[in-house]
């Protein structure tokens, strides 16, 4: 082991998203990947191949996440959990109980009850839990949040947010479209990034919302439209379309002196002034996720995506489902 390793890491769930991160993290000298778990042995073989190509020792492989955590927790600092949504709460709870810091994929949980249990466990353990919303951890999102709070462009007037992807057909038959595992459809999967970033930048509680969902013949929602109001009277719209092209997002914030656009993942931001001049800023995502997690657990920065934000998201999602089940009847949060 190199002397400058700061983080001894395990990964539960080695699918596409985790593998993308592993390819970036494995080459870092401040991280050592000690163990991985996935029910698909080929996925773990792929991780071992990535490690070999990077000249790194292959991680230990487990077919049970409980076994990994119970047998390896004393050798580990943290675990990254990248599994189906319905598994998040149980896996994160055990990791916290065993004294590990947790980087948990979004959405944090599938219900308010799970969010409250996880918040209690995190407080009891004193360990760090960061929810891996790229937008929640993005310096550009934080910059926009501060601009809104400080009324840099005047008071925020309204927000219009949209996210779209070729999701319905791409994930047909995938666990993401099995309600008991996914906890929802497109709005709760890719759309969760949009909901979280809007929630993050406003800092104000949601007051009421009205939501309509359409499944378009799929077992989960594919298109969702939400209109709502913050407790200070600011109006917002959220639109998620899972049967379109590519994977794109645009969140527009309207001010008296500017329009600010940002993507749900906080990768870019554009600031347009009254004369039509546009300043664009870009942010690299993969290493930023891990960098912010490490800075948070080291106490260098406040947690920008904590369990309380996860609880707020769970409350919003429960309200959206309730309103949609009544075809748009307004729900007070």
mmCIF file of C-alpha atoms in Angstrom:
data_model
loop_
_atom_site.group_PDB
_atom_site.id
_atom_site.type_symbol
_atom_site.label_atom_id
_atom_site.label_comp_id
_atom_site.label_asym_id
_atom_site.label_seq_id
_atom_site.Cartn_x
_atom_site.Cartn_y
_atom_site.Cartn_z
ATOM 1 C CA UNK A 1 0.000 0.000 0.000
ATOM 2 C CA UNK A 2 1.260 3.460 -0.871
ATOM 3 C CA UNK A 3 1.947 5.705 2.082
ATOM 4 C CA UNK A 4 -0.221 8.524 0.740
ATOM 5 C CA UNK A 5 -3.435 6.472 0.504
ATOM 6 C CA UNK A 6 -6.141 8.478 2.274
ATOM 7 C CA UNK A 7 -9.187 6.363 1.542
ATOM 8 C CA UNK A 8 -9.560 2.584 1.739
ATOM 9 C CA UNK A 9 -12.714 1.983 -0.241
ATOM 10 C CA UNK A 10 -15.225 -0.776 -0.980
ATOM 11 C CA UNK A 11 -17.848 -0.625 -3.711
ATOM 12 C CA UNK A 12 -21.224 -2.357 -3.572
ATOM 13 C CA UNK A 13 -22.716 -2.562 -7.048
ATOM 14 C CA UNK A 14 -20.393 -2.607 -10.079
ATOM 15 C CA UNK A 15 -22.775 -1.693 -12.887
ATOM 16 C CA UNK A 16 -22.332 0.919 -15.598
ATOM 17 C CA UNK A 17 -22.318 4.015 -13.357
ATOM 18 C CA UNK A 18 -19.942 2.533 -10.780
ATOM 19 C CA UNK A 19 -17.605 1.292 -13.506
ATOM 20 C CA UNK A 20 -17.395 4.777 -15.003
ATOM 21 C CA UNK A 21 -16.273 6.119 -11.640
ATOM 22 C CA UNK A 22 -13.908 3.196 -10.985
ATOM 23 C CA UNK A 23 -12.022 3.953 -14.193
ATOM 24 C CA UNK A 24 -11.329 7.439 -12.837
ATOM 25 C CA UNK A 25 -10.770 6.550 -9.181
ATOM 26 C CA UNK A 26 -8.528 3.502 -9.710
ATOM 27 C CA UNK A 27 -5.636 5.575 -11.014
ATOM 28 C CA UNK A 28 -5.624 7.901 -8.026
ATOM 29 C CA UNK A 29 -2.803 7.481 -5.528
ATOM 30 C CA UNK A 30 -4.975 8.665 -2.621
ATOM 31 C CA UNK A 31 -7.551 5.864 -3.010
ATOM 32 C CA UNK A 32 -7.196 2.106 -2.607
ATOM 33 C CA UNK A 33 -10.057 -0.055 -3.809
ATOM 34 C CA UNK A 34 -9.975 -3.015 -1.427
ATOM 35 C CA UNK A 35 -13.236 -4.858 -2.095
ATOM 36 C CA UNK A 36 -16.192 -4.986 -4.461
ATOM 37 C CA UNK A 37 -19.545 -6.761 -4.500
ATOM 38 C CA UNK A 38 -21.956 -7.460 -7.331
ATOM 39 C CA UNK A 39 -24.359 -10.356 -7.985
ATOM 40 C CA UNK A 40 -22.952 -10.461 -11.520
ATOM 41 C CA UNK A 41 -19.501 -12.043 -11.404
ATOM 42 C CA UNK A 42 -18.645 -10.651 -14.842
ATOM 43 C CA UNK A 43 -19.098 -7.131 -13.504
ATOM 44 C CA UNK A 44 -16.521 -7.801 -10.792
ATOM 45 C CA UNK A 45 -14.194 -9.455 -13.323
ATOM 46 C CA UNK A 46 -14.409 -6.245 -15.326
ATOM 47 C CA UNK A 47 -13.368 -4.209 -12.278
ATOM 48 C CA UNK A 48 -10.394 -6.510 -11.720
ATOM 49 C CA UNK A 49 -9.387 -6.026 -15.377
ATOM 50 C CA UNK A 50 -9.591 -2.253 -14.953
ATOM 51 C CA UNK A 51 -7.365 -2.515 -11.875
ATOM 52 C CA UNK A 52 -4.843 -4.685 -13.721
ATOM 53 C CA UNK A 53 -4.693 -2.270 -16.650
ATOM 54 C CA UNK A 54 -3.973 0.539 -14.182
ATOM 55 C CA UNK A 55 -1.232 -1.489 -12.476
ATOM 56 C CA UNK A 56 -3.257 -1.805 -9.271
ATOM 57 C CA UNK A 57 -3.936 -4.816 -7.050
ATOM 58 C CA UNK A 58 -7.283 -6.453 -7.818
ATOM 59 C CA UNK A 59 -9.925 -5.894 -5.114
ATOM 60 C CA UNK A 60 -11.413 -8.752 -3.121
ATOM 61 C CA UNK A 61 -14.687 -9.901 -4.702
ATOM 62 C CA UNK A 62 -17.861 -10.806 -2.806
ATOM 63 C CA UNK A 63 -21.269 -12.073 -3.918
ATOM 64 C CA UNK A 64 -22.910 -10.796 -0.700
ATOM 65 C CA UNK A 65 -22.863 -7.184 0.422
ATOM 66 C CA UNK A 66 -23.543 -8.237 4.028
ATOM 67 C CA UNK A 67 -20.478 -10.502 3.984
ATOM 68 C CA UNK A 68 -18.299 -7.792 2.477
ATOM 69 C CA UNK A 69 -19.263 -5.238 5.109
ATOM 70 C CA UNK A 70 -19.104 -7.588 8.101
ATOM 71 C CA UNK A 71 -15.777 -9.177 7.125
ATOM 72 C CA UNK A 72 -13.974 -6.116 5.778
ATOM 73 C CA UNK A 73 -15.262 -3.114 7.723
ATOM 74 C CA UNK A 74 -12.225 -2.969 10.020
ATOM 75 C CA UNK A 75 -9.923 -2.653 6.987
ATOM 76 C CA UNK A 76 -12.082 -0.011 5.300
ATOM 77 C CA UNK A 77 -12.694 3.702 5.650
ATOM 78 C CA UNK A 78 -15.712 4.036 3.408
ATOM 79 C CA UNK A 79 -18.099 2.351 1.011
ATOM 80 C CA UNK A 80 -19.619 3.580 -2.227
ATOM 81 C CA UNK A 81 -23.107 2.085 -2.747
ATOM 82 C CA UNK A 82 -24.368 1.944 -6.323
ATOM 83 C CA UNK A 83 -27.265 -0.515 -6.267
ATOM 84 C CA UNK A 84 -30.987 -0.484 -7.146
ATOM 85 C CA UNK A 85 -32.828 2.262 -5.275
ATOM 86 C CA UNK A 86 -34.822 -0.024 -2.976
ATOM 87 C CA UNK A 87 -31.574 -1.461 -1.533
ATOM 88 C CA UNK A 88 -29.987 1.842 -0.530
ATOM 89 C CA UNK A 89 -31.467 2.250 2.937
ATOM 90 C CA UNK A 90 -30.658 -1.264 4.213
ATOM 91 C CA UNK A 91 -27.117 -1.239 2.850
ATOM 92 C CA UNK A 92 -26.286 2.259 4.084
ATOM 93 C CA UNK A 93 -27.737 1.498 7.530
ATOM 94 C CA UNK A 94 -25.431 -1.494 8.013
ATOM 95 C CA UNK A 95 -22.402 0.423 6.749
ATOM 96 C CA UNK A 96 -23.051 3.234 9.237
ATOM 97 C CA UNK A 97 -23.608 0.775 12.092
ATOM 98 C CA UNK A 98 -20.231 -0.812 11.291
ATOM 99 C CA UNK A 99 -18.484 2.571 11.460
ATOM 100 C CA UNK A 100 -17.983 3.327 7.776
ATOM 101 C CA UNK A 101 -18.427 6.591 5.937
ATOM 102 C CA UNK A 102 -20.863 6.241 3.049
ATOM 103 C CA UNK A 103 -21.009 7.683 -0.456
ATOM 104 C CA UNK A 104 -24.533 6.682 -1.488
ATOM 105 C CA UNK A 105 -25.922 6.820 -4.995
ATOM 106 C CA UNK A 106 -29.028 8.830 -5.658
ATOM 107 C CA UNK A 107 -31.856 8.787 -4.792
ATOM 108 C CA UNK A 108 -30.891 8.321 -1.154
ATOM 109 C CA UNK A 109 -33.980 6.243 -0.297
ATOM 110 C CA UNK A 110 -37.439 5.487 -1.683
ATOM 111 C CA UNK A 111 -39.626 6.824 1.154
ATOM 112 C CA UNK A 112 -39.773 9.343 3.978
ATOM 113 C CA UNK A 113 -39.725 6.516 6.549
ATOM 114 C CA UNK A 114 -36.434 5.202 5.156
ATOM 115 C CA UNK A 115 -34.998 8.716 5.084
ATOM 116 C CA UNK A 116 -35.884 9.278 8.727
ATOM 117 C CA UNK A 117 -34.316 5.939 9.739
ATOM 118 C CA UNK A 118 -31.138 6.741 7.843
ATOM 119 C CA UNK A 119 -30.944 10.223 9.364
ATOM 120 C CA UNK A 120 -31.215 8.705 12.853
ATOM 121 C CA UNK A 121 -28.523 6.114 12.098
ATOM 122 C CA UNK A 122 -26.161 8.735 10.683
ATOM 123 C CA UNK A 123 -26.594 10.943 13.742
ATOM 124 C CA UNK A 124 -26.048 8.011 16.109
ATOM 125 C CA UNK A 125 -22.923 6.789 14.313
ATOM 126 C CA UNK A 126 -21.372 10.208 13.775
ATOM 127 C CA UNK A 127 -20.124 8.986 10.400
ATOM 128 C CA UNK A 128 -20.322 10.875 7.125
ATOM 129 C CA UNK A 129 -23.024 10.107 4.585
ATOM 130 C CA UNK A 130 -22.930 11.950 1.283
ATOM 131 C CA UNK A 131 -25.594 11.372 -1.372
ATOM 132 C CA UNK A 132 -23.932 11.183 -4.781
ATOM 133 C CA UNK A 133 -25.908 13.781 -6.671
ATOM 134 C CA UNK A 134 -23.372 15.356 -9.000
ATOM 135 C CA UNK A 135 -25.405 18.554 -8.877
ATOM 136 C CA UNK A 136 -25.531 18.516 -5.106
ATOM 137 C CA UNK A 137 -21.735 18.342 -4.998
ATOM 138 C CA UNK A 138 -21.039 20.745 -7.877
ATOM 139 C CA UNK A 139 -19.242 24.036 -7.134
ATOM 140 C CA UNK A 140 -21.330 25.649 -9.893
ATOM 141 C CA UNK A 141 -24.583 24.653 -8.170
ATOM 142 C CA UNK A 142 -23.201 26.029 -4.907
ATOM 143 C CA UNK A 143 -22.265 29.246 -6.684
ATOM 144 C CA UNK A 144 -25.828 29.612 -8.003
ATOM 145 C CA UNK A 145 -27.277 28.792 -4.589
ATOM 146 C CA UNK A 146 -25.175 31.578 -3.038
ATOM 147 C CA UNK A 147 -26.171 33.999 -5.826
ATOM 148 C CA UNK A 148 -29.856 33.333 -5.112
ATOM 149 C CA UNK A 149 -29.406 33.685 -1.354
ATOM 150 C CA UNK A 150 -27.472 36.951 -1.772
ATOM 151 C CA UNK A 151 -29.816 38.288 -4.506
ATOM 152 C CA UNK A 152 -26.807 38.854 -6.759
ATOM 153 C CA UNK A 153 -29.082 39.307 -9.796
ATOM 154 C CA UNK A 154 -32.041 40.567 -7.804
ATOM 155 C CA UNK A 155 -34.660 38.410 -6.098
ATOM 156 C CA UNK A 156 -35.368 35.075 -7.763
ATOM 157 C CA UNK A 157 -38.634 35.315 -9.726
ATOM 158 C CA UNK A 158 -39.242 31.753 -10.946
ATOM 159 C CA UNK A 159 -37.621 28.477 -12.049
ATOM 160 C CA UNK A 160 -38.344 26.361 -15.102
ATOM 161 C CA UNK A 161 -36.562 22.988 -15.191
ATOM 162 C CA UNK A 162 -36.594 20.141 -17.699
ATOM 163 C CA UNK A 163 -34.743 16.873 -18.133
ATOM 164 C CA UNK A 164 -35.077 14.376 -20.954
ATOM 165 C CA UNK A 165 -33.561 11.082 -22.105
ATOM 166 C CA UNK A 166 -34.191 8.045 -24.325
ATOM 167 C CA UNK A 167 -34.883 6.244 -21.039
ATOM 168 C CA UNK A 168 -38.093 4.257 -21.577
ATOM 169 C CA UNK A 169 -36.818 2.165 -24.463
ATOM 170 C CA UNK A 170 -33.198 2.029 -23.295
ATOM 171 C CA UNK A 171 -34.130 0.533 -19.924
ATOM 172 C CA UNK A 172 -37.068 -1.622 -21.018
ATOM 173 C CA UNK A 173 -36.947 -4.820 -18.899
ATOM 174 C CA UNK A 174 -34.274 -3.296 -16.610
ATOM 175 C CA UNK A 175 -34.709 -3.106 -12.818
ATOM 176 C CA UNK A 176 -35.213 0.653 -13.223
ATOM 177 C CA UNK A 177 -38.662 -0.144 -14.595
ATOM 178 C CA UNK A 178 -39.635 -2.574 -11.817
ATOM 179 C CA UNK A 179 -41.547 -0.442 -9.261
ATOM 180 C CA UNK A 180 -40.692 -2.566 -6.196
ATOM 181 C CA UNK A 181 -36.985 -2.178 -6.917
ATOM 182 C CA UNK A 182 -36.803 1.266 -8.463
ATOM 183 C CA UNK A 183 -39.291 3.110 -6.264
ATOM 184 C CA UNK A 184 -40.528 5.013 -9.315
ATOM 185 C CA UNK A 185 -39.880 5.651 -12.972
ATOM 186 C CA UNK A 186 -38.033 8.268 -14.991
ATOM 187 C CA UNK A 187 -38.809 11.126 -12.597
ATOM 188 C CA UNK A 188 -37.288 9.238 -9.651
ATOM 189 C CA UNK A 189 -34.300 8.002 -11.649
ATOM 190 C CA UNK A 190 -32.740 10.553 -13.999
ATOM 191 C CA UNK A 191 -35.319 13.150 -12.953
ATOM 192 C CA UNK A 192 -34.124 12.942 -9.359
ATOM 193 C CA UNK A 193 -31.040 14.920 -10.412
ATOM 194 C CA UNK A 194 -33.270 17.768 -11.573
ATOM 195 C CA UNK A 195 -35.438 17.683 -8.443
ATOM 196 C CA UNK A 196 -32.393 17.676 -6.178
ATOM 197 C CA UNK A 197 -30.595 20.525 -7.950
ATOM 198 C CA UNK A 198 -33.703 22.721 -7.905
ATOM 199 C CA UNK A 199 -34.167 21.882 -4.232
ATOM 200 C CA UNK A 200 -30.510 22.636 -3.544
ATOM 201 C CA UNK A 201 -30.303 26.051 -5.208
ATOM 202 C CA UNK A 202 -33.502 27.449 -3.707
ATOM 203 C CA UNK A 203 -32.853 26.511 -0.058
ATOM 204 C CA UNK A 204 -36.524 27.302 0.607
ATOM 205 C CA UNK A 205 -39.067 24.683 1.721
ATOM 206 C CA UNK A 206 -41.581 23.439 -0.828
ATOM 207 C CA UNK A 207 -45.047 24.744 0.022
ATOM 208 C CA UNK A 208 -47.369 22.943 -2.374
ATOM 209 C CA UNK A 209 -47.211 21.037 -5.650
ATOM 210 C CA UNK A 210 -49.479 19.622 -8.328
ATOM 211 C CA UNK A 211 -48.235 16.677 -10.419
ATOM 212 C CA UNK A 212 -49.397 14.589 -13.363
ATOM 213 C CA UNK A 213 -47.669 11.392 -14.559
ATOM 214 C CA UNK A 214 -48.103 9.349 -17.732
ATOM 215 C CA UNK A 215 -46.639 5.847 -18.174
ATOM 216 C CA UNK A 216 -47.000 5.620 -21.975
ATOM 217 C CA UNK A 217 -47.561 1.872 -21.733
ATOM 218 C CA UNK A 218 -44.587 1.191 -19.442
ATOM 219 C CA UNK A 219 -44.877 -0.152 -15.862
ATOM 220 C CA UNK A 220 -43.569 3.121 -14.382
ATOM 221 C CA UNK A 221 -43.906 6.822 -15.097
ATOM 222 C CA UNK A 222 -42.203 8.011 -18.273
ATOM 223 C CA UNK A 223 -43.408 11.631 -18.413
ATOM 224 C CA UNK A 224 -44.031 13.749 -15.311
ATOM 225 C CA UNK A 225 -44.992 17.402 -15.025
ATOM 226 C CA UNK A 226 -44.933 19.249 -11.688
ATOM 227 C CA UNK A 227 -46.010 22.801 -10.900
ATOM 228 C CA UNK A 228 -45.293 24.146 -7.474
ATOM 229 C CA UNK A 229 -44.627 26.990 -5.109
ATOM 230 C CA UNK A 230 -41.934 27.567 -2.502
ATOM 231 C CA UNK A 231 -42.919 28.921 0.898
ATOM 232 C CA UNK A 232 -41.752 32.406 -0.126
ATOM 233 C CA UNK A 233 -44.115 32.414 -3.124
ATOM 234 C CA UNK A 234 -41.533 31.567 -5.805
ATOM 235 C CA UNK A 235 -43.130 29.469 -8.551
ATOM 236 C CA UNK A 236 -41.380 26.538 -10.212
ATOM 237 C CA UNK A 237 -42.005 23.944 -12.905
ATOM 238 C CA UNK A 238 -40.359 20.531 -13.247
ATOM 239 C CA UNK A 239 -40.753 18.504 -16.433
ATOM 240 C CA UNK A 240 -39.275 15.056 -17.020
ATOM 241 C CA UNK A 241 -39.618 13.265 -20.354
ATOM 242 C CA UNK A 242 -38.156 9.774 -20.537
ATOM 243 C CA UNK A 243 -39.013 9.115 -24.167
ATOM 244 C CA UNK A 244 -36.912 11.583 -26.084
ATOM 245 C CA UNK A 245 -33.329 11.827 -27.370
ATOM 246 C CA UNK A 246 -30.032 11.615 -25.479
ATOM 247 C CA UNK A 247 -29.784 12.644 -21.829
ATOM 248 C CA UNK A 248 -29.957 16.397 -21.369
ATOM 249 C CA UNK A 249 -31.124 18.847 -18.727
ATOM 250 C CA UNK A 250 -31.690 22.566 -18.511
ATOM 251 C CA UNK A 251 -32.695 24.468 -15.394
ATOM 252 C CA UNK A 252 -33.491 28.147 -15.969
ATOM 253 C CA UNK A 253 -33.605 30.642 -13.115
ATOM 254 C CA UNK A 254 -35.220 33.983 -13.875
ATOM 255 C CA UNK A 255 -34.085 37.180 -12.137
ATOM 256 C CA UNK A 256 -34.793 40.875 -12.843
ATOM 257 C CA UNK A 257 -31.175 41.350 -13.935
ATOM 258 C CA UNK A 258 -30.245 38.003 -15.495
ATOM 259 C CA UNK A 259 -31.249 34.538 -16.608
ATOM 260 C CA UNK A 260 -29.040 31.758 -15.242
ATOM 261 C CA UNK A 261 -29.089 28.318 -16.840
ATOM 262 C CA UNK A 262 -27.497 25.253 -15.310
ATOM 263 C CA UNK A 263 -27.700 21.516 -15.962
ATOM 264 C CA UNK A 264 -29.064 19.108 -13.353
ATOM 265 C CA UNK A 265 -25.595 17.615 -12.818
ATOM 266 C CA UNK A 266 -23.884 20.982 -12.325
ATOM 267 C CA UNK A 267 -21.491 20.359 -15.229
ATOM 268 C CA UNK A 268 -22.076 23.768 -16.795
ATOM 269 C CA UNK A 269 -23.693 27.105 -16.042
ATOM 270 C CA UNK A 270 -24.564 30.048 -18.308
ATOM 271 C CA UNK A 271 -25.247 33.572 -17.056
ATOM 272 C CA UNK A 272 -27.047 35.856 -19.517
ATOM 273 C CA UNK A 273 -27.330 39.575 -18.797
ATOM 274 C CA UNK A 274 -29.866 42.142 -20.046
ATOM 275 C CA UNK A 275 -27.748 42.872 -23.128
ATOM 276 C CA UNK A 276 -27.696 39.206 -24.163
ATOM 277 C CA UNK A 277 -24.076 38.622 -23.180
ATOM 278 C CA UNK A 278 -23.516 35.040 -21.972
ATOM 279 C CA UNK A 279 -20.765 33.816 -19.667
ATOM 280 C CA UNK A 280 -20.353 30.019 -19.580
ATOM 281 C CA UNK A 281 -18.602 28.005 -16.877
ATOM 282 C CA UNK A 282 -17.819 24.265 -16.965
ATOM 283 C CA UNK A 283 -17.067 21.744 -14.208
ATOM 284 C CA UNK A 284 -15.497 18.261 -14.446
ATOM 285 C CA UNK A 285 -17.761 15.730 -12.704
ATOM 286 C CA UNK A 286 -16.221 12.321 -11.922
ATOM 287 C CA UNK A 287 -13.302 13.354 -9.719
ATOM 288 C CA UNK A 288 -15.310 16.195 -8.214
ATOM 289 C CA UNK A 289 -17.731 13.657 -6.735
ATOM 290 C CA UNK A 290 -14.941 11.829 -4.913
ATOM 291 C CA UNK A 291 -13.025 15.000 -4.044
ATOM 292 C CA UNK A 292 -16.052 16.516 -2.313
ATOM 293 C CA UNK A 293 -16.748 13.256 -0.476
ATOM 294 C CA UNK A 294 -13.174 13.135 0.825
ATOM 295 C CA UNK A 295 -13.170 16.814 1.799
ATOM 296 C CA UNK A 296 -16.452 16.309 3.649
ATOM 297 C CA UNK A 297 -15.312 13.252 5.616
ATOM 298 C CA UNK A 298 -12.050 15.041 6.464
ATOM 299 C CA UNK A 299 -13.984 17.987 7.872
ATOM 300 C CA UNK A 300 -12.617 20.440 5.318
ATOM 301 C CA UNK A 301 -16.071 21.480 4.080
ATOM 302 C CA UNK A 302 -19.659 21.161 5.255
ATOM 303 C CA UNK A 303 -21.599 18.261 3.771
ATOM 304 C CA UNK A 304 -23.252 19.686 0.621
ATOM 305 C CA UNK A 305 -25.511 16.628 0.051
ATOM 306 C CA UNK A 306 -26.438 15.207 3.442
ATOM 307 C CA UNK A 307 -29.236 13.072 4.885
ATOM 308 C CA UNK A 308 -31.399 16.129 5.602
ATOM 309 C CA UNK A 309 -31.320 17.040 1.916
ATOM 310 C CA UNK A 310 -32.176 13.404 1.192
ATOM 311 C CA UNK A 311 -35.134 13.650 3.557
ATOM 312 C CA UNK A 312 -36.333 16.814 1.815
ATOM 313 C CA UNK A 313 -36.139 14.970 -1.518
ATOM 314 C CA UNK A 314 -38.116 12.025 -0.107
ATOM 315 C CA UNK A 315 -40.829 14.402 1.105
ATOM 316 C CA UNK A 316 -41.035 16.016 -2.338
ATOM 317 C CA UNK A 317 -41.219 12.637 -4.082
ATOM 318 C CA UNK A 318 -43.970 11.376 -1.761
ATOM 319 C CA UNK A 319 -45.967 14.553 -2.467
ATOM 320 C CA UNK A 320 -45.500 14.155 -6.233
ATOM 321 C CA UNK A 321 -46.733 10.559 -6.103
ATOM 322 C CA UNK A 322 -49.733 11.531 -3.977
ATOM 323 C CA UNK A 323 -50.749 14.385 -6.277
ATOM 324 C CA UNK A 324 -50.231 12.299 -9.424
ATOM 325 C CA UNK A 325 -52.343 9.480 -7.992
ATOM 326 C CA UNK A 326 -55.178 12.020 -7.861
ATOM 327 C CA UNK A 327 -54.358 13.382 -11.335
ATOM 328 C CA UNK A 328 -52.909 16.659 -10.195
ATOM 329 C CA UNK A 329 -54.836 17.503 -7.033
ATOM 330 C CA UNK A 330 -52.625 20.013 -5.147
ATOM 331 C CA UNK A 331 -50.695 18.633 -2.167
ATOM 332 C CA UNK A 332 -49.332 20.735 0.694
ATOM 333 C CA UNK A 333 -45.917 19.785 2.038
#
